[in-house]
Amino acid sequence: MSAIIHGAGAATTLSTFKSIDSKKLVAPSRTNLPVRSKRFIVAGSDSSNGLSVRQSQKLIPNAVATKADTSATTGTGHELLLFEALQEGLEEEMDRDPHVCVMGEDVGHYGGSYKVTKGLADKFGDLRVLDTPICENAFTGMGIGAAMTGLRPVIEGMNMGFLLLAFNQISNNCGMLHYTSGGQFTIPVVIRGPGGVGRQLGAEHSQRLESYFQSIPGIQMVACSTPYNAKGLMKAAIRSENPVILFEHVLLYNLKEKIPDEEYICNLEEAEMVRPGEHITILTYSRMRYHVMQAAKTLVNKGYDPEVIDIRSLKPFDLYTIGNSVKKTHRVLIVEECMRTGGIGASLTAAINENFHDYLDAPVMCLSSQDVPTPYAGTLEEWTVVQPAQIVTAVEQLCQ
Amino acid sequence: MALSRLSSRAKPLLQPLAFTALRRHISTDNTPLTIETTLPFTSHLCESPSRTVETTSSELLSFFHDMALMRRMEIAADSLYKAKLIRGFCHLYDGQEAVAIGMESAITKKDAIITSYRDHCTFLGRGGKLIDAFSELMGRKTGCSNGKGGSMHFYKKDASFYGGHGIVGAQVPLGCGLAFAQKYGKEEAVTFTLYGDGAANQGQLFEALNIAALWDLPAILVCENNHYGMGTAEWRSAKSPAYFKRGDYVPGLKVDGMDALAVKQACKFAKEHALKHGPIILEMDTYRYHGHSMSDPGSTYRTRGEISEVRQVRDPIDRVRKLIISHDIATEKELKDMEKEVRKEVDAAVAQAKESPIPDPSELFTNIYVKGFGAESFGADRKELRATLP
């Protein structure tokens, strides 16, 4: 935890949203993800360029990048890092609706441990950007109580793992109050924070809470992976009347991408087509998207044509997009960072088997993290998460 | 005096209309009275409010009527539970009515109240109807939560009653959140967050109190100290049973929770304090006659002698009854008639609730999300029970 925060804090004096190209804020990548390959991914699938076609509409509610053909890229839009995209989305929503407030540890004067809320306290004041003491249970409960009256708090967990302390509030009050009150109260909170395996942060700071929260009835879960969908999902989550848990990833905060200047939101329940293909459907989310795309490079060289879908919506699953893909390719590989037991992949495997069994030519394969606490040593940590080489092997195995 | 003469002279005529006559007389009578609370207040880090309480005769009568209604409702719930019409958990509030009543008389419907699972009477105090309460207890569609909440989940949004929570102590951060929203919206209102002596040992309470004191939130934490956390007595669970002092830097007040007027005075004082200075803790020294819930006989950890002693010496309804009689607001007979009316009202509500329909099976899937998006949900047998979430 300390390594990342100090690194981020000492990095720059970014006061504007435009990123500074000269200073590469990406930490040296142990898992072989240089910025260059990310650019390739983004441009290769033409996701950002394809989407800029929709700039004709003021508000873009549908941001699935399905159409690969690009009309002339207009060239407008601005480049920024993922945490800036989140900040932009948050700031736009706070400007738009005075009911939106942010609460969390060090979100105000400190600017947020990952700089997502930087500058907001100066702009909106202490009553709308609240520095809480270290008591996740209490401030999550307070956010939910405030939401019952109509406020729209965005509750930040400094690390998703800390939200385990607030599990009671999230499960019992956040998820269930709308139901147990017979519809009288809505809880429009957004609970967000970084999770996932970082760089040797240790077991307790490398948790993936998607698996624990996925059974709670009444909440929605989304995971962002690019600056484009980070901003879109943040805005959609704030506007949603349901409680939404937005999973960010510690290692993705410094991704750079060009996003449109116009206002847009992403659909909370929709999956994103990253790379259309014919041979196999690879379902993934969050950081594993980049591992998959790297593996896709290798696979393409070997002659395979994988279809990569970033499922984005972890609860509920976008079975429409996934189903259409399965009907096309007949093979499914799920690549996730969640634990093997009871993770998102496990639920997704069950859902696909139940609904699309007739369309499958091979069993659904799920690559997940090992069921171990994340070790500190770098090499061991690498082995707990799925690596591109394993993805390539799995695809070859499935496509025999 | 005048009233008793009136009723005795016109006895045969007024007999059946005794109640109406009483009501007609009382509605025009707003004689102000000043009454001393039975016990003085003990304070921590603040000044005690005065022991003399201003009230009116109509207010005392309404106290009596409402407390009798609450008492009757809880006793009816007891019999319904034993008749297996109410299932699950049923936590009864009889003995503690003075807290709910006194609080209501000091505040408005804009002030919020949030409490734990012992919420039937608080719901009634906030304006809830008997029929809504009984229907919800019996799991009918006409209940206040459409039958989907149950005994522990009564809510009334238009009266700022936020429930109704099953997990001990979890409502305290919620209550501080309500106070935060009130401060955010600059409403000159306060939030009363009720919890028990058992919940007073929860960490989240101190977390929330810290934030409330730090941010000057208009939150009033009310500890309904009935001296037993389910089966564990106060002295066995708390090192420091002075719950009003536990706030340390937050002022506190200890109140005789069986005296409705003392509760009213304390709540009025607390509301003024909270609006100006931030949070304050009220400890209501009260007692519950029933066990923790209907599954608990309530006599394994305390003696029946103790229960009957409190009933004789400190019962809140008897206290108000004595006040009414000694101040000649009504006679004993009239009060008894009022109680009979209350009993009839409760019986009628129970009968009506028994006839109410049970929820539709499709109600299983409503109100999970606010806006539907066609997500599918199904039961163990896919063919039998499958629905698209509305």
Short mmCIF file of C-alpha atoms in Angstrom, two decimals, chain A residues 8-318:
data_model
loop_
_atom_site.label_atom_id
_atom_site.label_comp_id
_atom_site.label_asym_id
_atom_site.label_seq_id
_atom_site.Cartn_x
_atom_site.Cartn_y
_atom_site.Cartn_z
CA ALA A 8 1.61 8.34 -6.83
CA GLY A 9 1.78 11.20 -4.43
CA ALA A 10 5.31 12.14 -5.27
CA ALA A 11 4.74 11.83 -8.97
CA THR A 12 3.34 15.04 -10.31
CA THR A 13 1.63 18.28 -9.60
CA LEU A 14 -1.21 17.61 -11.95
CA SER A 15 -3.65 20.37 -11.52
CA THR A 16 -5.44 20.11 -14.83
CA PHE A 17 -7.16 17.20 -16.40
CA LYS A 18 -4.90 17.09 -19.35
CA SER A 19 -2.13 14.65 -18.69
CA ILE A 20 1.48 15.47 -19.16
CA ASP A 21 2.85 13.31 -21.86
CA SER A 22 6.43 13.82 -21.02
CA LYS A 23 6.16 12.24 -17.62
CA LYS A 24 5.25 8.62 -17.86
CA LEU A 25 3.53 7.80 -14.65
CA VAL A 26 3.33 4.13 -15.34
CA ALA A 27 5.48 2.20 -12.92
CA PRO A 28 7.84 -0.28 -14.53
CA SER A 29 5.73 -3.19 -15.43
CA ARG A 30 6.69 -6.51 -14.00
CA THR A 31 3.94 -8.23 -15.85
CA ASN A 32 5.09 -6.95 -19.19
CA LEU A 33 2.47 -4.35 -19.87
CA PRO A 34 4.26 -1.36 -21.27
CA VAL A 35 2.16 1.61 -22.23
CA ARG A 36 2.86 0.92 -25.83
CA SER A 37 0.96 -2.31 -25.88
CA LYS A 38 -2.00 -0.67 -24.23
CA ARG A 39 -2.06 1.91 -26.95
CA PHE A 40 -1.97 -0.91 -29.43
CA ILE A 41 -4.87 -2.58 -27.75
CA VAL A 42 -6.95 0.50 -27.67
CA ALA A 43 -6.17 1.58 -31.19
CA GLY A 44 -6.10 -1.93 -32.61
CA SER A 45 -9.62 -2.68 -31.65
CA ASP A 46 -10.53 0.81 -32.65
CA SER A 47 -12.59 1.07 -29.53
CA SER A 48 -11.91 4.67 -28.72
CA ASN A 49 -11.85 5.83 -32.32
CA GLY A 50 -14.95 3.90 -33.20
CA LEU A 51 -16.78 5.43 -30.31
CA SER A 52 -15.86 8.95 -31.25
CA VAL A 53 -18.17 8.47 -34.23
CA ARG A 54 -21.05 8.93 -31.83
CA GLN A 55 -19.99 12.43 -30.99
CA SER A 56 -22.92 13.70 -32.98
CA GLN A 57 -25.17 13.01 -29.99
CA LYS A 58 -24.82 15.19 -26.95
CA LEU A 59 -25.15 12.31 -24.53
CA ILE A 60 -23.90 8.87 -25.41
CA PRO A 61 -25.80 6.32 -23.36
CA ASN A 62 -24.58 3.32 -25.27
CA ALA A 63 -20.87 2.87 -25.34
CA VAL A 64 -20.37 -0.67 -26.52
CA ALA A 65 -17.57 -0.61 -29.02
CA THR A 66 -18.95 -3.09 -31.49
CA LYS A 67 -18.40 -1.43 -34.82
CA ALA A 68 -14.78 -1.66 -35.80
CA ASP A 69 -14.99 0.42 -38.95
CA THR A 70 -13.97 3.93 -38.27
CA SER A 71 -15.29 6.92 -40.00
CA ALA A 72 -12.77 9.69 -40.01
CA THR A 73 -11.54 10.09 -36.51
CA THR A 74 -12.41 13.61 -35.65
CA GLY A 75 -9.31 14.04 -33.57
CA THR A 76 -11.15 15.89 -30.84
CA GLY A 77 -11.18 14.48 -27.39
CA HIS A 78 -8.55 14.72 -24.78
CA GLU A 79 -6.05 12.30 -23.44
CA LEU A 80 -5.95 11.47 -19.81
CA LEU A 81 -5.12 8.82 -17.28
CA LEU A 82 -7.70 6.51 -15.76
CA PHE A 83 -7.76 8.16 -12.37
CA GLU A 84 -8.27 11.50 -14.07
CA ALA A 85 -11.12 10.04 -16.02
CA LEU A 86 -12.72 8.94 -12.78
CA GLN A 87 -12.15 12.37 -11.35
CA GLU A 88 -13.68 13.99 -14.38
CA GLY A 89 -16.74 11.82 -14.18
CA LEU A 90 -17.10 12.49 -10.48
CA GLU A 91 -16.65 16.21 -10.88
CA GLU A 92 -19.16 16.44 -13.70
CA GLU A 93 -21.74 14.63 -11.64
CA MET A 94 -21.09 16.77 -8.61
CA ASP A 95 -21.52 19.87 -10.73
CA ARG A 96 -24.69 18.54 -12.17
CA ASP A 97 -26.39 17.41 -8.98
CA PRO A 98 -25.86 19.08 -5.62
CA HIS A 99 -26.94 15.92 -3.85
CA VAL A 100 -23.77 14.09 -4.83
CA CYS A 101 -21.14 14.03 -2.14
CA VAL A 102 -18.00 12.01 -1.60
CA MET A 103 -16.93 10.41 1.63
CA GLY A 104 -13.92 8.38 2.43
CA GLU A 105 -10.54 8.39 4.05
CA ASP A 106 -8.23 11.10 2.81
CA VAL A 107 -10.45 12.04 -0.09
CA GLY A 108 -10.60 15.70 0.77
CA HIS A 109 -7.56 17.68 1.67
CA TYR A 110 -5.15 14.89 0.78
CA GLY A 111 -6.73 14.54 -2.63
CA GLY A 112 -7.37 10.85 -2.43
CA SER A 113 -4.79 8.13 -2.02
CA TYR A 114 -4.97 7.45 -5.76
CA LYS A 115 -5.74 11.06 -6.65
CA VAL A 116 -9.22 10.28 -7.87
CA THR A 117 -10.71 13.03 -5.76
CA LYS A 118 -7.89 15.50 -6.20
CA GLY A 119 -8.98 19.12 -6.26
CA LEU A 120 -12.59 18.32 -5.43
CA ALA A 121 -12.39 19.48 -1.82
CA ASP A 122 -11.09 22.87 -2.89
CA LYS A 123 -13.86 23.21 -5.41
CA PHE A 124 -16.84 21.85 -3.50
CA GLY A 125 -15.96 22.40 0.11
CA ASP A 126 -15.76 20.23 3.17
CA LEU A 127 -19.41 19.39 3.33
CA ARG A 128 -19.45 17.72 -0.07
CA VAL A 129 -16.06 16.07 -0.01
CA LEU A 130 -15.78 14.57 3.42
CA ASP A 131 -12.64 13.28 5.08
CA THR A 132 -13.79 10.54 7.38
CA PRO A 133 -11.92 8.99 10.26
CA ILE A 134 -10.84 5.40 9.81
CA CYS A 135 -14.11 3.61 10.45
CA GLU A 136 -15.39 1.87 7.34
CA ASN A 137 -18.36 0.34 9.09
CA ALA A 138 -19.57 3.67 10.37
CA PHE A 139 -19.02 5.84 7.35
CA THR A 140 -20.45 3.29 4.97
CA GLY A 141 -23.47 3.14 7.25
CA MET A 142 -23.63 6.91 7.31
CA GLY A 143 -23.52 7.07 3.57
CA ILE A 144 -26.39 4.61 3.37
CA GLY A 145 -28.37 6.53 5.97
CA ALA A 146 -27.82 9.74 4.04
CA ALA A 147 -28.88 8.00 0.84
CA MET A 148 -32.15 7.00 2.46
CA THR A 149 -33.06 10.66 2.60
CA GLY A 150 -32.10 11.38 -0.99
CA LEU A 151 -28.44 12.30 -0.95
CA ARG A 152 -26.19 10.45 -3.39
CA PRO A 153 -22.96 9.69 -1.59
CA VAL A 154 -19.97 8.20 -3.32
CA ILE A 155 -18.26 6.14 -0.66
CA GLU A 156 -14.62 5.36 -1.21
CA GLY A 157 -12.85 2.47 0.36
CA MET A 158 -9.18 3.27 0.31
CA ASN A 159 -8.63 -0.29 -0.70
CA MET A 160 -11.48 -2.61 -1.50
CA GLY A 161 -10.25 -5.01 1.14
CA PHE A 162 -11.09 -2.51 3.87
CA LEU A 163 -14.71 -2.66 2.87
CA LEU A 164 -14.89 -6.09 4.47
CA LEU A 165 -15.28 -4.14 7.69
CA ALA A 166 -18.37 -2.57 6.24
CA PHE A 167 -19.78 -5.82 4.91
CA ASN A 168 -22.72 -5.76 7.27
CA GLN A 169 -23.74 -2.31 6.17
CA ILE A 170 -23.32 -3.15 2.49
CA SER A 171 -25.11 -6.43 2.64
CA ASN A 172 -27.91 -5.80 5.08
CA ASN A 173 -28.62 -2.15 4.77
CA CYS A 174 -27.43 -1.15 1.35
CA GLY A 175 -28.69 -4.14 -0.55
CA MET A 176 -31.82 -4.95 1.33
CA LEU A 177 -33.42 -1.72 2.52
CA HIS A 178 -35.26 -1.13 -0.71
CA TYR A 179 -36.82 -4.56 -0.41
CA THR A 180 -37.57 -4.71 3.30
CA SER A 181 -39.13 -1.27 3.30
CA GLY A 182 -41.47 -2.31 0.52
CA GLY A 183 -39.94 0.16 -1.91
CA GLN A 184 -40.14 3.21 0.34
CA PHE A 185 -36.44 3.92 0.41
CA THR A 186 -33.93 3.89 -2.42
CA ILE A 187 -30.24 3.75 -1.69
CA PRO A 188 -28.48 5.50 -4.59
CA VAL A 189 -24.94 5.08 -3.22
CA VAL A 190 -21.83 4.32 -5.18
CA ILE A 191 -19.24 2.32 -3.32
CA ARG A 192 -15.94 2.39 -5.08
CA GLY A 193 -12.33 1.67 -4.48
CA PRO A 194 -9.29 -0.02 -5.88
CA GLY A 195 -8.89 -3.71 -5.46
CA GLY A 196 -7.03 -6.50 -7.12
CA VAL A 197 -3.47 -7.74 -6.97
CA GLY A 198 -0.98 -4.90 -7.15
CA ARG A 199 2.77 -4.83 -6.93
CA GLN A 200 3.74 -6.86 -3.91
CA LEU A 201 1.27 -5.16 -1.65
CA GLY A 202 0.85 -8.22 0.51
CA ALA A 203 -2.06 -10.52 1.14
CA GLU A 204 -4.41 -8.17 2.93
CA HIS A 205 -4.08 -5.38 0.40
CA SER A 206 -4.51 -7.55 -2.66
CA GLN A 207 -8.04 -8.74 -2.24
CA ARG A 208 -10.70 -9.21 -4.83
CA LEU A 209 -14.02 -8.60 -3.22
CA GLU A 210 -16.19 -9.24 -6.25
CA SER A 211 -16.67 -12.81 -5.12
CA TYR A 212 -17.91 -11.86 -1.68
CA PHE A 213 -20.31 -9.17 -2.81
CA GLN A 214 -21.78 -10.93 -5.79
CA SER A 215 -24.43 -12.77 -3.82
CA ILE A 216 -25.88 -9.72 -2.14
CA PRO A 217 -29.31 -9.14 -3.60
CA GLY A 218 -30.16 -5.61 -4.51
CA ILE A 219 -26.77 -4.26 -5.50
CA GLN A 220 -25.13 -3.87 -8.89
CA MET A 221 -21.45 -4.45 -9.48
CA VAL A 222 -19.36 -3.04 -12.29
CA ALA A 223 -15.66 -3.14 -13.00
CA CYS A 224 -13.92 -0.49 -15.06
CA SER A 225 -10.88 -1.16 -17.17
CA THR A 226 -10.17 1.78 -19.44
CA PRO A 227 -10.34 5.52 -18.93
CA TYR A 228 -13.30 5.61 -21.29
CA ASN A 229 -15.42 3.14 -19.40
CA ALA A 230 -14.14 4.36 -16.05
CA LYS A 231 -15.62 7.78 -16.60
CA GLY A 232 -18.75 6.40 -18.19
CA LEU A 233 -19.39 3.86 -15.49
CA MET A 234 -18.71 6.36 -12.73
CA LYS A 235 -21.31 8.71 -14.15
CA ALA A 236 -23.82 5.95 -14.72
CA ALA A 237 -23.29 4.59 -11.23
CA ILE A 238 -23.90 7.97 -9.64
CA ARG A 239 -27.06 8.47 -11.64
CA SER A 240 -28.40 5.02 -10.90
CA GLU A 241 -31.05 4.67 -8.24
CA ASN A 242 -29.65 1.31 -7.20
CA PRO A 243 -26.59 0.88 -5.01
CA VAL A 244 -23.62 0.25 -7.29
CA ILE A 245 -20.23 -1.09 -6.35
CA LEU A 246 -17.57 0.12 -8.75
CA PHE A 247 -14.45 -2.00 -8.77
CA GLU A 248 -11.30 -0.26 -9.86
CA HIS A 249 -7.87 -1.84 -10.04
CA VAL A 250 -4.73 -0.54 -8.34
CA LEU A 251 -2.55 -1.14 -11.36
CA LEU A 252 -4.83 0.45 -13.92
CA TYR A 253 -4.94 3.96 -12.55
CA ASN A 254 -2.19 5.18 -14.83
CA LEU A 255 -3.56 3.96 -18.12
CA LYS A 256 -3.69 6.65 -20.72
CA GLU A 257 -6.37 6.97 -23.34
CA LYS A 258 -8.10 9.61 -25.39
CA ILE A 259 -11.72 10.11 -24.43
CA PRO A 260 -14.39 12.27 -26.05
CA ASP A 261 -14.90 15.83 -24.96
CA GLU A 262 -18.65 15.45 -24.99
CA GLU A 263 -20.57 14.08 -22.09
CA TYR A 264 -21.26 10.37 -22.24
CA ILE A 265 -22.22 7.61 -19.89
CA CYS A 266 -21.78 3.90 -20.20
CA ASN A 267 -24.56 1.43 -19.67
CA LEU A 268 -24.12 -0.26 -16.33
CA GLU A 269 -25.43 -3.60 -17.43
CA GLU A 270 -23.69 -3.92 -20.75
CA ALA A 271 -20.53 -5.76 -21.69
CA GLU A 272 -17.92 -4.28 -24.00
CA MET A 273 -16.72 -5.94 -27.16
CA VAL A 274 -12.99 -5.39 -27.16
CA ARG A 275 -12.02 -7.44 -30.16
CA PRO A 276 -14.50 -9.24 -32.39
CA GLY A 277 -13.44 -12.70 -33.52
CA GLU A 278 -14.56 -16.08 -34.74
CA HIS A 279 -12.84 -18.92 -32.99
CA ILE A 280 -13.28 -18.52 -29.30
CA THR A 281 -14.96 -16.16 -26.83
CA ILE A 282 -12.72 -14.87 -24.09
CA LEU A 283 -14.61 -13.22 -21.24
CA THR A 284 -12.67 -11.03 -18.90
CA TYR A 285 -12.82 -7.87 -16.83
CA SER A 286 -10.61 -5.30 -15.17
CA ARG A 287 -6.89 -5.87 -15.38
CA MET A 288 -7.06 -9.28 -16.94
CA ARG A 289 -8.36 -7.59 -20.09
CA TYR A 290 -4.84 -6.43 -20.75
CA HIS A 291 -3.34 -9.84 -20.16
CA VAL A 292 -5.90 -11.25 -22.56
CA MET A 293 -5.16 -8.67 -25.21
CA GLN A 294 -1.49 -9.40 -24.91
CA ALA A 295 -2.20 -13.08 -25.29
CA ALA A 296 -4.40 -12.17 -28.24
CA LYS A 297 -1.40 -10.73 -30.02
CA THR A 298 0.37 -14.06 -29.71
CA LEU A 299 -2.75 -15.96 -30.69
CA VAL A 300 -3.27 -13.91 -33.81
CA ASN A 301 0.27 -14.64 -34.85
CA LYS A 302 -0.47 -18.30 -34.37
CA GLY A 303 -3.53 -18.04 -36.52
CA TYR A 304 -6.34 -17.92 -34.01
CA ASP A 305 -9.09 -15.32 -34.01
CA PRO A 306 -10.25 -14.76 -30.46
CA GLU A 307 -13.27 -12.66 -29.60
CA VAL A 308 -12.55 -10.69 -26.46
CA ILE A 309 -15.36 -9.32 -24.37
CA ASP A 310 -14.86 -7.19 -21.28
CA ILE A 311 -17.91 -8.12 -19.28
CA ARG A 312 -17.79 -4.90 -17.19
CA SER A 313 -21.05 -5.69 -15.47
CA LEU A 314 -20.32 -8.27 -12.81
CA LYS A 315 -23.82 -8.29 -11.42
CA PRO A 316 -25.99 -8.82 -13.39
CA PHE A 317 -24.13 -10.46 -16.24
CA ASP A 318 -24.83 -9.18 -19.72
#
